[in-house]
Short mmCIF file of C-alpha atoms in Angstrom, two decimals:
data_model
loop_
_atom_site.label_atom_id
_atom_site.label_comp_id
_atom_site.label_asym_id
_atom_site.label_seq_id
_atom_site.Cartn_x
_atom_site.Cartn_y
_atom_site.Cartn_z
CA MET A 1 -0.06 0.04 0.03
CA THR A 2 2.83 2.44 0.75
CA ALA A 3 4.42 1.99 -2.86
CA ALA A 4 1.12 2.26 -4.15
CA ALA A 5 0.11 5.62 -2.43
CA HIS A 6 3.30 6.71 -3.39
CA GLN A 7 3.06 6.22 -7.16
CA PHE A 8 -0.62 7.65 -6.80
CA ALA A 9 0.85 10.77 -4.90
CA SER A 10 3.65 11.39 -7.34
CA ARG A 11 1.72 10.25 -10.80
CA GLY A 12 -2.02 10.53 -9.98
CA TYR A 13 -4.58 7.57 -10.52
CA ALA A 14 -4.35 7.16 -14.19
CA GLY A 15 -0.89 7.60 -14.37
CA THR A 16 -0.39 4.87 -12.05
CA SER A 17 0.07 1.10 -13.57
CA ILE A 18 0.37 -1.98 -11.09
CA ALA A 19 3.43 -2.71 -12.90
CA GLN A 20 4.99 0.80 -11.57
CA ILE A 21 3.86 -0.12 -8.07
CA ALA A 22 5.62 -3.48 -8.44
CA ALA A 23 8.36 -1.76 -9.69
CA GLU A 24 8.78 0.50 -6.61
CA MET A 25 8.34 -2.53 -4.17
CA GLY A 26 10.97 -4.66 -6.64
CA ARG A 27 8.62 -7.13 -6.92
CA PRO A 28 6.88 -8.98 -10.09
CA LYS A 29 3.38 -7.48 -10.84
CA SER A 30 1.88 -10.73 -9.59
CA ALA A 31 2.70 -9.77 -6.18
CA VAL A 32 0.63 -6.87 -6.27
CA GLY A 33 -2.69 -7.87 -8.57
CA TYR A 34 -3.14 -11.31 -7.27
CA HIS A 35 -2.52 -11.65 -3.99
CA GLN A 36 -4.70 -9.03 -1.98
CA PHE A 37 -5.84 -6.66 -4.77
CA ALA A 38 -8.12 -7.64 -7.59
CA SER A 39 -7.70 -4.25 -9.25
CA LYS A 40 -5.97 -0.90 -9.22
CA GLU A 41 -9.23 0.51 -8.11
CA GLU A 42 -9.26 -1.62 -5.30
CA LEU A 43 -5.94 -0.70 -3.88
CA ALA A 44 -6.92 3.03 -4.32
CA PHE A 45 -10.05 2.63 -2.24
CA ALA A 46 -7.93 0.50 0.38
CA ILE A 47 -5.56 3.75 0.70
CA ILE A 48 -8.54 5.81 0.91
CA GLU A 49 -10.12 4.04 3.76
CA GLU A 50 -7.06 3.83 5.93
CA GLN A 51 -6.59 7.66 5.35
CA TRP A 52 -10.11 8.10 6.54
CA GLN A 53 -9.61 6.10 9.62
CA ARG A 54 -6.46 7.98 10.37
CA TRP A 55 -8.37 11.43 10.22
CA ASP A 56 -11.11 9.83 11.96
CA GLN A 57 -8.91 9.05 14.88
CA LEU A 58 -7.31 12.51 14.88
CA ARG A 59 -10.96 13.94 14.78
CA GLN A 60 -11.84 11.75 17.99
CA ALA A 61 -8.44 12.82 19.61
CA ALA A 62 -9.08 16.57 18.86
CA ASP A 63 -12.58 16.34 20.00
CA ALA A 64 -11.46 15.00 23.40
CA LEU A 65 -9.33 17.92 24.52
CA PRO A 66 -10.75 20.21 26.78
CA LEU A 67 -10.40 23.22 24.78
CA PRO A 68 -12.87 25.60 22.72
CA SER A 69 -14.55 24.29 19.72
CA VAL A 70 -12.86 26.09 17.09
CA THR A 71 -9.58 25.39 18.68
CA ARG A 72 -10.43 21.59 18.64
CA LEU A 73 -10.95 22.52 14.91
CA LEU A 74 -7.41 24.13 14.44
CA CYS A 75 -5.50 21.44 16.66
CA LEU A 76 -7.27 18.64 14.16
CA LEU A 77 -6.01 20.69 10.86
CA LEU A 78 -2.64 20.99 12.28
CA ALA A 79 -2.15 17.61 13.42
CA THR A 80 -3.64 16.52 9.92
CA GLY A 81 -1.40 18.78 8.20
CA LEU A 82 1.65 17.70 10.21
CA GLU A 83 0.60 14.20 10.11
CA SER A 84 1.04 14.19 6.01
CA ARG A 85 4.66 15.35 5.84
CA GLY A 86 6.13 12.77 4.12
CA ASP A 87 3.59 10.31 4.87
CA PRO A 88 3.03 8.39 1.42
CA VAL A 89 -0.50 6.96 2.32
CA THR A 90 -1.85 10.51 3.18
CA LEU A 91 -0.18 12.00 0.23
CA GLY A 92 -1.41 9.24 -2.09
CA ALA A 93 -4.85 9.41 -0.34
CA VAL A 94 -5.28 13.24 -0.96
CA ARG A 95 -4.24 13.11 -4.65
CA LEU A 96 -6.58 10.39 -5.01
CA LEU A 97 -9.69 12.23 -3.23
CA ALA A 98 -8.71 15.41 -5.34
CA GLU A 99 -9.11 13.36 -8.62
CA ARG A 100 -12.11 11.32 -7.58
CA ASP A 101 -14.63 13.75 -9.46
CA VAL A 102 -12.37 13.76 -12.55
CA LEU A 103 -11.89 10.02 -12.61
CA GLY A 104 -15.45 9.07 -11.88
CA PHE A 105 -15.13 6.76 -9.32
CA ALA A 106 -16.82 6.30 -5.89
CA VAL A 107 -14.67 6.55 -3.22
CA PRO A 108 -15.40 4.47 0.12
CA GLU A 109 -17.76 6.22 2.72
CA GLN A 110 -15.98 8.75 4.89
CA PRO A 111 -16.68 8.63 8.95
CA PHE A 112 -17.20 12.22 9.07
CA VAL A 113 -17.36 15.09 6.26
CA TRP A 114 -14.65 17.82 6.73
CA ARG A 115 -16.73 20.81 6.05
CA ASN A 116 -19.65 19.27 8.16
CA HIS A 117 -17.45 19.06 11.13
CA ALA A 118 -15.85 22.50 10.89
CA VAL A 119 -19.18 23.90 10.49
CA GLN A 120 -20.36 22.31 13.53
CA ARG A 121 -17.29 23.43 15.51
CA ILE A 122 -17.50 26.82 14.44
CA GLN A 123 -21.09 26.83 15.37
CA GLU A 124 -20.48 25.73 18.75
CA SER A 125 -17.89 28.37 19.36
CA LEU A 126 -20.23 31.09 18.00
CA SER A 127 -22.83 29.74 20.29
CA SER A 128 -20.90 29.89 23.41
CA ARG A 129 -19.26 33.14 22.20
CA GLU A 130 -15.87 31.60 22.47
CA LEU A 131 -15.60 33.38 19.04
CA VAL A 132 -17.75 36.33 18.31
CA SER A 133 -18.94 37.01 14.76
CA THR A 134 -22.03 37.97 12.64
CA GLU A 135 -20.75 35.63 9.88
CA PRO A 136 -22.54 32.46 9.83
CA ALA A 137 -20.83 29.24 10.80
CA THR A 138 -20.77 28.01 7.15
CA ALA A 139 -18.98 30.90 5.73
CA ILE A 140 -16.29 30.84 8.69
CA ALA A 141 -15.78 27.09 7.93
CA ALA A 142 -15.44 27.41 4.20
CA ARG A 143 -12.98 30.14 4.35
CA LEU A 144 -11.07 28.12 7.04
CA LEU A 145 -10.84 24.94 5.15
CA THR A 146 -10.36 26.54 1.63
CA ALA A 147 -7.25 28.50 3.34
CA SER A 148 -5.92 25.49 5.17
CA PHE A 149 -6.53 22.95 2.73
CA GLY A 150 -4.92 25.29 0.06
CA MET A 151 -2.08 26.02 2.06
CA PHE A 152 -1.24 22.43 2.23
CA GLU A 153 -1.30 21.99 -1.30
CA ALA A 154 1.05 24.51 -1.89
CA GLU A 155 3.17 22.90 0.51
CA ASN A 156 2.63 19.61 -1.32
CA ARG A 157 3.15 21.01 -4.73
CA GLY A 158 6.42 23.20 -3.58
CA LEU A 159 4.59 26.41 -4.30
CA GLN A 160 5.87 27.60 -0.84
CA PRO A 161 7.99 26.39 1.73
CA ILE A 162 7.15 23.49 4.01
CA ASP A 163 6.64 24.86 7.55
CA THR A 164 3.10 23.72 8.10
CA GLU A 165 2.67 24.86 11.53
CA ALA A 166 4.32 28.35 11.14
CA ASN A 167 2.48 28.75 7.83
CA LEU A 168 -0.98 27.66 9.45
CA ARG A 169 -0.45 29.96 12.62
CA GLY A 170 0.12 32.94 10.74
CA LEU A 171 -3.24 31.75 8.02
CA TRP A 172 -5.55 31.31 10.93
CA LEU A 173 -4.10 34.32 13.25
CA ASP A 174 -4.96 36.45 10.05
CA LEU A 175 -8.25 34.97 9.46
CA LEU A 176 -9.61 34.71 13.01
CA THR A 177 -8.20 38.10 14.01
CA GLY A 178 -10.31 39.54 11.20
CA ILE A 179 -13.10 37.91 12.50
CA ASP A 180 -12.94 38.33 15.81
CA PRO A 181 -10.16 40.98 17.08
CA VAL A 182 -10.65 39.86 20.77
CA ASN A 183 -11.10 36.22 20.94
CA GLY A 184 -9.28 35.16 17.56
CA PRO A 185 -5.61 35.50 18.44
CA ASN A 186 -6.15 33.43 21.76
CA LEU A 187 -7.78 30.78 20.00
CA VAL A 188 -5.00 30.11 17.71
CA ALA A 189 -2.44 30.41 20.53
CA ARG A 190 -4.14 27.75 22.16
CA ALA A 191 -4.40 25.52 19.17
CA THR A 192 -0.58 25.70 18.04
CA THR A 193 0.27 25.13 21.99
CA ASP A 194 -1.96 22.18 22.53
CA PHE A 195 -2.38 20.39 19.14
CA ALA A 196 0.28 17.71 20.18
CA ALA A 197 -2.33 15.98 22.28
CA VAL A 198 -4.20 15.29 19.15
#
C-alpha cells in the first residue's frame, strides 16, 4: 500500500499502473495484483479507507481535548497537516480524493465530512461566544478549510516552503483576528500550543 500510495501521490490514479507499483516494491507484477488487491481501483480504495480511519482517529482525539470548539478544529487541522508530511499514504489518499470527480469513481464512505465537522465546531464556538462574529458558521468554515487545505496543497506542490505549523499559525491568526479581534488570537495560540495532544 505504501508503494501504491507513493505512485498515486506522484503520478495520479490514471498515471499509475500495477507494474509501476510492483517496480517500486522490487517485486513482480503478480505480487500486487493477484494476492491482496484484484484491481488498481481496489488498491486505491484501500488507501483512501486507511486515511479516512487515520483522520477519524485524529478527529476523535481533537474532540476529546478540553478546549474551545474552534480551537479543537484548529488542532485537528494542524495535526492532519503535520501527519501528512512525508507520509505516502496520506499524500496518495489526498491526490486520489482530489481526482475522484475527474476519474468518475466512487470512494469509500467517510466516517465524517470535513465541512460538516468544521461548521459544527464553529457553530458551537459562536453559540458559546468563544468566537464572536455576525458571520454564519458555514461562511467561516468554508474560508478556514479552503485556506488551510490550500496551504497544504501549496506546500505539497512545492509552491511555498514547507513549514506547516508556522504557515497555518499565520494564516489562522490573520483569518480569525479579522473575524474576532478579541478572541481570535487566543484561539489560535491555544491550538498551536495544545495540538500535540491530538
